[in-house]
C-alpha cells in the first residue's frame, strides 16, 4: 500500500470507490464510525437489525467490507467487532463459525 501511495495511486473503498483514509487504522476508524451510526439508529428504535432501511443496510455493508479488509490485515479490534457482528447477526446473516474464527484471531493478539 505504501508503495502504491508513493506512486500517487490511492486505495479505494471496495464498495463505493471513495478514497480511504491513510493506513489500516484509518480504515478501521472509518468502518467503526459507520457502525456506531447504525447501532445508534437501532438503539434509538429508528430501525431494527432485521429490517434496516436500504441506506442503512448499504452503509452497514460498507462497514462490514472495511472491517473485513482490516481484519484480514490483522487489525485486532476489526477482528473483534466483525466477530460480534457475525455472532449476533447485526445487519448480516448470523455465522457462528466465522465469528469463532475471528474471535480466535483477535485473542491470539491479546
mmCIF file with all atom_site columns, C-alpha atoms in Angstrom:
data_model
loop_
_atom_site.group_PDB
_atom_site.id
_atom_site.type_symbol
_atom_site.label_atom_id
_atom_site.label_alt_id
_atom_site.label_comp_id
_atom_site.label_asym_id
_atom_site.label_entity_id
_atom_site.label_seq_id
_atom_site.pdbx_PDB_ins_code
_atom_site.Cartn_x
_atom_site.Cartn_y
_atom_site.Cartn_z
_atom_site.occupancy
_atom_site.B_iso_or_equiv
_atom_site.pdbx_formal_charge
_atom_site.auth_seq_id
_atom_site.auth_comp_id
_atom_site.auth_asym_id
_atom_site.auth_atom_id
_atom_site.pdbx_PDB_model_num
ATOM 1   C CA . UNK A 1 1   ? 0.000   0.000   0.000  1.00 0.00 ? 1   UNK A CA 1
ATOM 2   C CA . UNK A 1 2   ? 2.758   2.448   0.904  1.00 0.00 ? 2   UNK A CA 1
ATOM 3   C CA . UNK A 1 3   ? 4.475   1.741   -2.415 1.00 0.00 ? 3   UNK A CA 1
ATOM 4   C CA . UNK A 1 4   ? 1.247   2.438   -4.310 1.00 0.00 ? 4   UNK A CA 1
ATOM 5   C CA . UNK A 1 5   ? 0.735   5.711   -2.460 1.00 0.00 ? 5   UNK A CA 1
ATOM 6   C CA . UNK A 1 6   ? 4.252   6.874   -3.359 1.00 0.00 ? 6   UNK A CA 1
ATOM 7   C CA . UNK A 1 7   ? 3.225   6.393   -6.984 1.00 0.00 ? 7   UNK A CA 1
ATOM 8   C CA . UNK A 1 8   ? 0.101   8.521   -6.353 1.00 0.00 ? 8   UNK A CA 1
ATOM 9   C CA . UNK A 1 9   ? -2.238  5.513   -6.523 1.00 0.00 ? 9   UNK A CA 1
ATOM 10  C CA . UNK A 1 10  ? -4.937  5.850   -3.858 1.00 0.00 ? 10  UNK A CA 1
ATOM 11  C CA . UNK A 1 11  ? -6.611  2.912   -2.186 1.00 0.00 ? 11  UNK A CA 1
ATOM 12  C CA . UNK A 1 12  ? -10.381 2.949   -2.656 1.00 0.00 ? 12  UNK A CA 1
ATOM 13  C CA . UNK A 1 13  ? -13.274 1.519   -0.688 1.00 0.00 ? 13  UNK A CA 1
ATOM 14  C CA . UNK A 1 14  ? -14.311 -1.832  -2.226 1.00 0.00 ? 14  UNK A CA 1
ATOM 15  C CA . UNK A 1 15  ? -17.977 -0.799  -2.064 1.00 0.00 ? 15  UNK A CA 1
ATOM 16  C CA . UNK A 1 16  ? -18.160 2.880   -3.033 1.00 0.00 ? 16  UNK A CA 1
ATOM 17  C CA . UNK A 1 17  ? -14.686 3.503   -4.512 1.00 0.00 ? 17  UNK A CA 1
ATOM 18  C CA . UNK A 1 18  ? -14.198 6.556   -2.264 1.00 0.00 ? 18  UNK A CA 1
ATOM 19  C CA . UNK A 1 19  ? -10.610 7.161   -1.213 1.00 0.00 ? 19  UNK A CA 1
ATOM 20  C CA . UNK A 1 20  ? -9.805  5.537   2.116  1.00 0.00 ? 20  UNK A CA 1
ATOM 21  C CA . UNK A 1 21  ? -8.050  7.273   4.966  1.00 0.00 ? 21  UNK A CA 1
ATOM 22  C CA . UNK A 1 22  ? -4.336  6.554   5.261  1.00 0.00 ? 22  UNK A CA 1
ATOM 23  C CA . UNK A 1 23  ? -3.334  3.259   6.775  1.00 0.00 ? 23  UNK A CA 1
ATOM 24  C CA . UNK A 1 24  ? -5.018  0.341   8.438  1.00 0.00 ? 24  UNK A CA 1
ATOM 25  C CA . UNK A 1 25  ? -6.035  2.361   11.494 1.00 0.00 ? 25  UNK A CA 1
ATOM 26  C CA . UNK A 1 26  ? -7.794  4.892   9.279  1.00 0.00 ? 26  UNK A CA 1
ATOM 27  C CA . UNK A 1 27  ? -9.712  2.108   7.555  1.00 0.00 ? 27  UNK A CA 1
ATOM 28  C CA . UNK A 1 28  ? -10.832 0.715   10.911 1.00 0.00 ? 28  UNK A CA 1
ATOM 29  C CA . UNK A 1 29  ? -11.794 4.175   12.207 1.00 0.00 ? 29  UNK A CA 1
ATOM 30  C CA . UNK A 1 30  ? -13.984 4.866   9.189  1.00 0.00 ? 30  UNK A CA 1
ATOM 31  C CA . UNK A 1 31  ? -15.738 1.493   9.468  1.00 0.00 ? 31  UNK A CA 1
ATOM 32  C CA . UNK A 1 32  ? -16.197 1.945   13.224 1.00 0.00 ? 32  UNK A CA 1
ATOM 33  C CA . UNK A 1 33  ? -17.822 5.378   12.769 1.00 0.00 ? 33  UNK A CA 1
ATOM 34  C CA . UNK A 1 34  ? -20.245 3.919   10.228 1.00 0.00 ? 34  UNK A CA 1
ATOM 35  C CA . UNK A 1 35  ? -21.080 1.036   12.561 1.00 0.00 ? 35  UNK A CA 1
ATOM 36  C CA . UNK A 1 36  ? -21.685 3.366   15.519 1.00 0.00 ? 36  UNK A CA 1
ATOM 37  C CA . UNK A 1 37  ? -24.180 5.426   13.477 1.00 0.00 ? 37  UNK A CA 1
ATOM 38  C CA . UNK A 1 38  ? -26.190 2.314   12.638 1.00 0.00 ? 38  UNK A CA 1
ATOM 39  C CA . UNK A 1 39  ? -26.029 0.920   16.181 1.00 0.00 ? 39  UNK A CA 1
ATOM 40  C CA . UNK A 1 40  ? -27.341 4.295   17.379 1.00 0.00 ? 40  UNK A CA 1
ATOM 41  C CA . UNK A 1 41  ? -30.294 4.081   14.982 1.00 0.00 ? 41  UNK A CA 1
ATOM 42  C CA . UNK A 1 42  ? -31.169 0.629   16.297 1.00 0.00 ? 42  UNK A CA 1
ATOM 43  C CA . UNK A 1 43  ? -30.746 1.614   19.950 1.00 0.00 ? 43  UNK A CA 1
ATOM 44  C CA . UNK A 1 44  ? -32.983 4.680   19.472 1.00 0.00 ? 44  UNK A CA 1
ATOM 45  C CA . UNK A 1 45  ? -35.663 2.453   17.933 1.00 0.00 ? 45  UNK A CA 1
ATOM 46  C CA . UNK A 1 46  ? -35.419 4.069   14.499 1.00 0.00 ? 46  UNK A CA 1
ATOM 47  C CA . UNK A 1 47  ? -34.620 0.710   12.875 1.00 0.00 ? 47  UNK A CA 1
ATOM 48  C CA . UNK A 1 48  ? -34.124 -2.937  13.740 1.00 0.00 ? 48  UNK A CA 1
ATOM 49  C CA . UNK A 1 49  ? -31.297 -5.260  12.805 1.00 0.00 ? 49  UNK A CA 1
ATOM 50  C CA . UNK A 1 50  ? -33.781 -7.499  10.986 1.00 0.00 ? 50  UNK A CA 1
ATOM 51  C CA . UNK A 1 51  ? -35.049 -4.700  8.750  1.00 0.00 ? 51  UNK A CA 1
ATOM 52  C CA . UNK A 1 52  ? -32.561 -1.882  8.309  1.00 0.00 ? 52  UNK A CA 1
ATOM 53  C CA . UNK A 1 53  ? -33.628 0.830   5.844  1.00 0.00 ? 53  UNK A CA 1
ATOM 54  C CA . UNK A 1 54  ? -31.927 0.448   2.457  1.00 0.00 ? 54  UNK A CA 1
ATOM 55  C CA . UNK A 1 55  ? -29.482 3.326   3.044  1.00 0.00 ? 55  UNK A CA 1
ATOM 56  C CA . UNK A 1 56  ? -28.534 1.993   6.492  1.00 0.00 ? 56  UNK A CA 1
ATOM 57  C CA . UNK A 1 57  ? -28.104 -1.553  5.115  1.00 0.00 ? 57  UNK A CA 1
ATOM 58  C CA . UNK A 1 58  ? -25.845 -0.201  2.374  1.00 0.00 ? 58  UNK A CA 1
ATOM 59  C CA . UNK A 1 59  ? -23.775 1.659   4.972  1.00 0.00 ? 59  UNK A CA 1
ATOM 60  C CA . UNK A 1 60  ? -23.640 -1.492  7.120  1.00 0.00 ? 60  UNK A CA 1
ATOM 61  C CA . UNK A 1 61  ? -22.446 -3.494  4.115  1.00 0.00 ? 61  UNK A CA 1
ATOM 62  C CA . UNK A 1 62  ? -19.684 -0.920  3.545  1.00 0.00 ? 62  UNK A CA 1
ATOM 63  C CA . UNK A 1 63  ? -18.675 -1.037  7.212  1.00 0.00 ? 63  UNK A CA 1
ATOM 64  C CA . UNK A 1 64  ? -18.543 -4.842  7.143  1.00 0.00 ? 64  UNK A CA 1
ATOM 65  C CA . UNK A 1 65  ? -16.449 -4.775  3.948  1.00 0.00 ? 65  UNK A CA 1
ATOM 66  C CA . UNK A 1 66  ? -13.966 -2.355  5.525  1.00 0.00 ? 66  UNK A CA 1
ATOM 67  C CA . UNK A 1 67  ? -13.851 -4.288  8.798  1.00 0.00 ? 67  UNK A CA 1
ATOM 68  C CA . UNK A 1 68  ? -13.290 -7.475  6.788  1.00 0.00 ? 68  UNK A CA 1
ATOM 69  C CA . UNK A 1 69  ? -10.347 -5.878  4.985  1.00 0.00 ? 69  UNK A CA 1
ATOM 70  C CA . UNK A 1 70  ? -8.845  -4.549  8.216  1.00 0.00 ? 70  UNK A CA 1
ATOM 71  C CA . UNK A 1 71  ? -9.379  -7.911  9.952  1.00 0.00 ? 71  UNK A CA 1
ATOM 72  C CA . UNK A 1 72  ? -7.700  -9.740  7.066  1.00 0.00 ? 72  UNK A CA 1
ATOM 73  C CA . UNK A 1 73  ? -4.691  -7.470  7.543  1.00 0.00 ? 73  UNK A CA 1
ATOM 74  C CA . UNK A 1 74  ? -4.518  -8.428  11.231 1.00 0.00 ? 74  UNK A CA 1
ATOM 75  C CA . UNK A 1 75  ? -6.256  -5.493  12.948 1.00 0.00 ? 75  UNK A CA 1
ATOM 76  C CA . UNK A 1 76  ? -7.300  -6.944  16.324 1.00 0.00 ? 76  UNK A CA 1
ATOM 77  C CA . UNK A 1 77  ? -10.202 -4.558  17.013 1.00 0.00 ? 77  UNK A CA 1
ATOM 78  C CA . UNK A 1 78  ? -11.585 -5.079  13.499 1.00 0.00 ? 78  UNK A CA 1
ATOM 79  C CA . UNK A 1 79  ? -11.467 -8.835  14.091 1.00 0.00 ? 79  UNK A CA 1
ATOM 80  C CA . UNK A 1 80  ? -13.294 -8.419  17.395 1.00 0.00 ? 80  UNK A CA 1
ATOM 81  C CA . UNK A 1 81  ? -16.022 -6.081  16.086 1.00 0.00 ? 81  UNK A CA 1
ATOM 82  C CA . UNK A 1 82  ? -16.548 -8.205  12.996 1.00 0.00 ? 82  UNK A CA 1
ATOM 83  C CA . UNK A 1 83  ? -16.797 -11.312 15.197 1.00 0.00 ? 83  UNK A CA 1
ATOM 84  C CA . UNK A 1 84  ? -19.547 -9.620  17.242 1.00 0.00 ? 84  UNK A CA 1
ATOM 85  C CA . UNK A 1 85  ? -21.390 -8.609  14.075 1.00 0.00 ? 85  UNK A CA 1
ATOM 86  C CA . UNK A 1 86  ? -21.244 -12.201 12.770 1.00 0.00 ? 86  UNK A CA 1
ATOM 87  C CA . UNK A 1 87  ? -22.049 -13.783 16.129 1.00 0.00 ? 87  UNK A CA 1
ATOM 88  C CA . UNK A 1 88  ? -25.199 -11.733 16.711 1.00 0.00 ? 88  UNK A CA 1
ATOM 89  C CA . UNK A 1 89  ? -26.234 -11.299 13.065 1.00 0.00 ? 89  UNK A CA 1
ATOM 90  C CA . UNK A 1 90  ? -26.120 -7.497  13.221 1.00 0.00 ? 90  UNK A CA 1
ATOM 91  C CA . UNK A 1 91  ? -27.153 -6.471  9.722  1.00 0.00 ? 91  UNK A CA 1
ATOM 92  C CA . UNK A 1 92  ? -25.653 -9.666  8.276  1.00 0.00 ? 92  UNK A CA 1
ATOM 93  C CA . UNK A 1 93  ? -26.551 -13.340 8.329  1.00 0.00 ? 93  UNK A CA 1
ATOM 94  C CA . UNK A 1 94  ? -25.535 -14.896 11.636 1.00 0.00 ? 94  UNK A CA 1
ATOM 95  C CA . UNK A 1 95  ? -22.393 -17.004 11.201 1.00 0.00 ? 95  UNK A CA 1
ATOM 96  C CA . UNK A 1 96  ? -21.069 -18.564 14.400 1.00 0.00 ? 96  UNK A CA 1
ATOM 97  C CA . UNK A 1 97  ? -18.241 -20.371 12.606 1.00 0.00 ? 97  UNK A CA 1
ATOM 98  C CA . UNK A 1 98  ? -16.855 -17.163 11.136 1.00 0.00 ? 98  UNK A CA 1
ATOM 99  C CA . UNK A 1 99  ? -17.370 -15.390 14.460 1.00 0.00 ? 99  UNK A CA 1
ATOM 100 C CA . UNK A 1 100 ? -15.428 -18.077 16.308 1.00 0.00 ? 100 UNK A CA 1
ATOM 101 C CA . UNK A 1 101 ? -12.510 -17.836 13.872 1.00 0.00 ? 101 UNK A CA 1
ATOM 102 C CA . UNK A 1 102 ? -12.404 -14.046 14.162 1.00 0.00 ? 102 UNK A CA 1
ATOM 103 C CA . UNK A 1 103 ? -12.565 -14.199 17.979 1.00 0.00 ? 103 UNK A CA 1
ATOM 104 C CA . UNK A 1 104 ? -9.709  -16.715 17.899 1.00 0.00 ? 104 UNK A CA 1
ATOM 105 C CA . UNK A 1 105 ? -7.594  -14.485 15.655 1.00 0.00 ? 105 UNK A CA 1
ATOM 106 C CA . UNK A 1 106 ? -8.203  -11.469 17.887 1.00 0.00 ? 106 UNK A CA 1
ATOM 107 C CA . UNK A 1 107 ? -7.471  -13.452 21.065 1.00 0.00 ? 107 UNK A CA 1
ATOM 108 C CA . UNK A 1 108 ? -4.140  -14.641 19.693 1.00 0.00 ? 108 UNK A CA 1
ATOM 109 C CA . UNK A 1 109 ? -3.078  -10.997 19.540 1.00 0.00 ? 109 UNK A CA 1
ATOM 110 C CA . UNK A 1 110 ? -4.048  -10.258 23.114 1.00 0.00 ? 110 UNK A CA 1
#
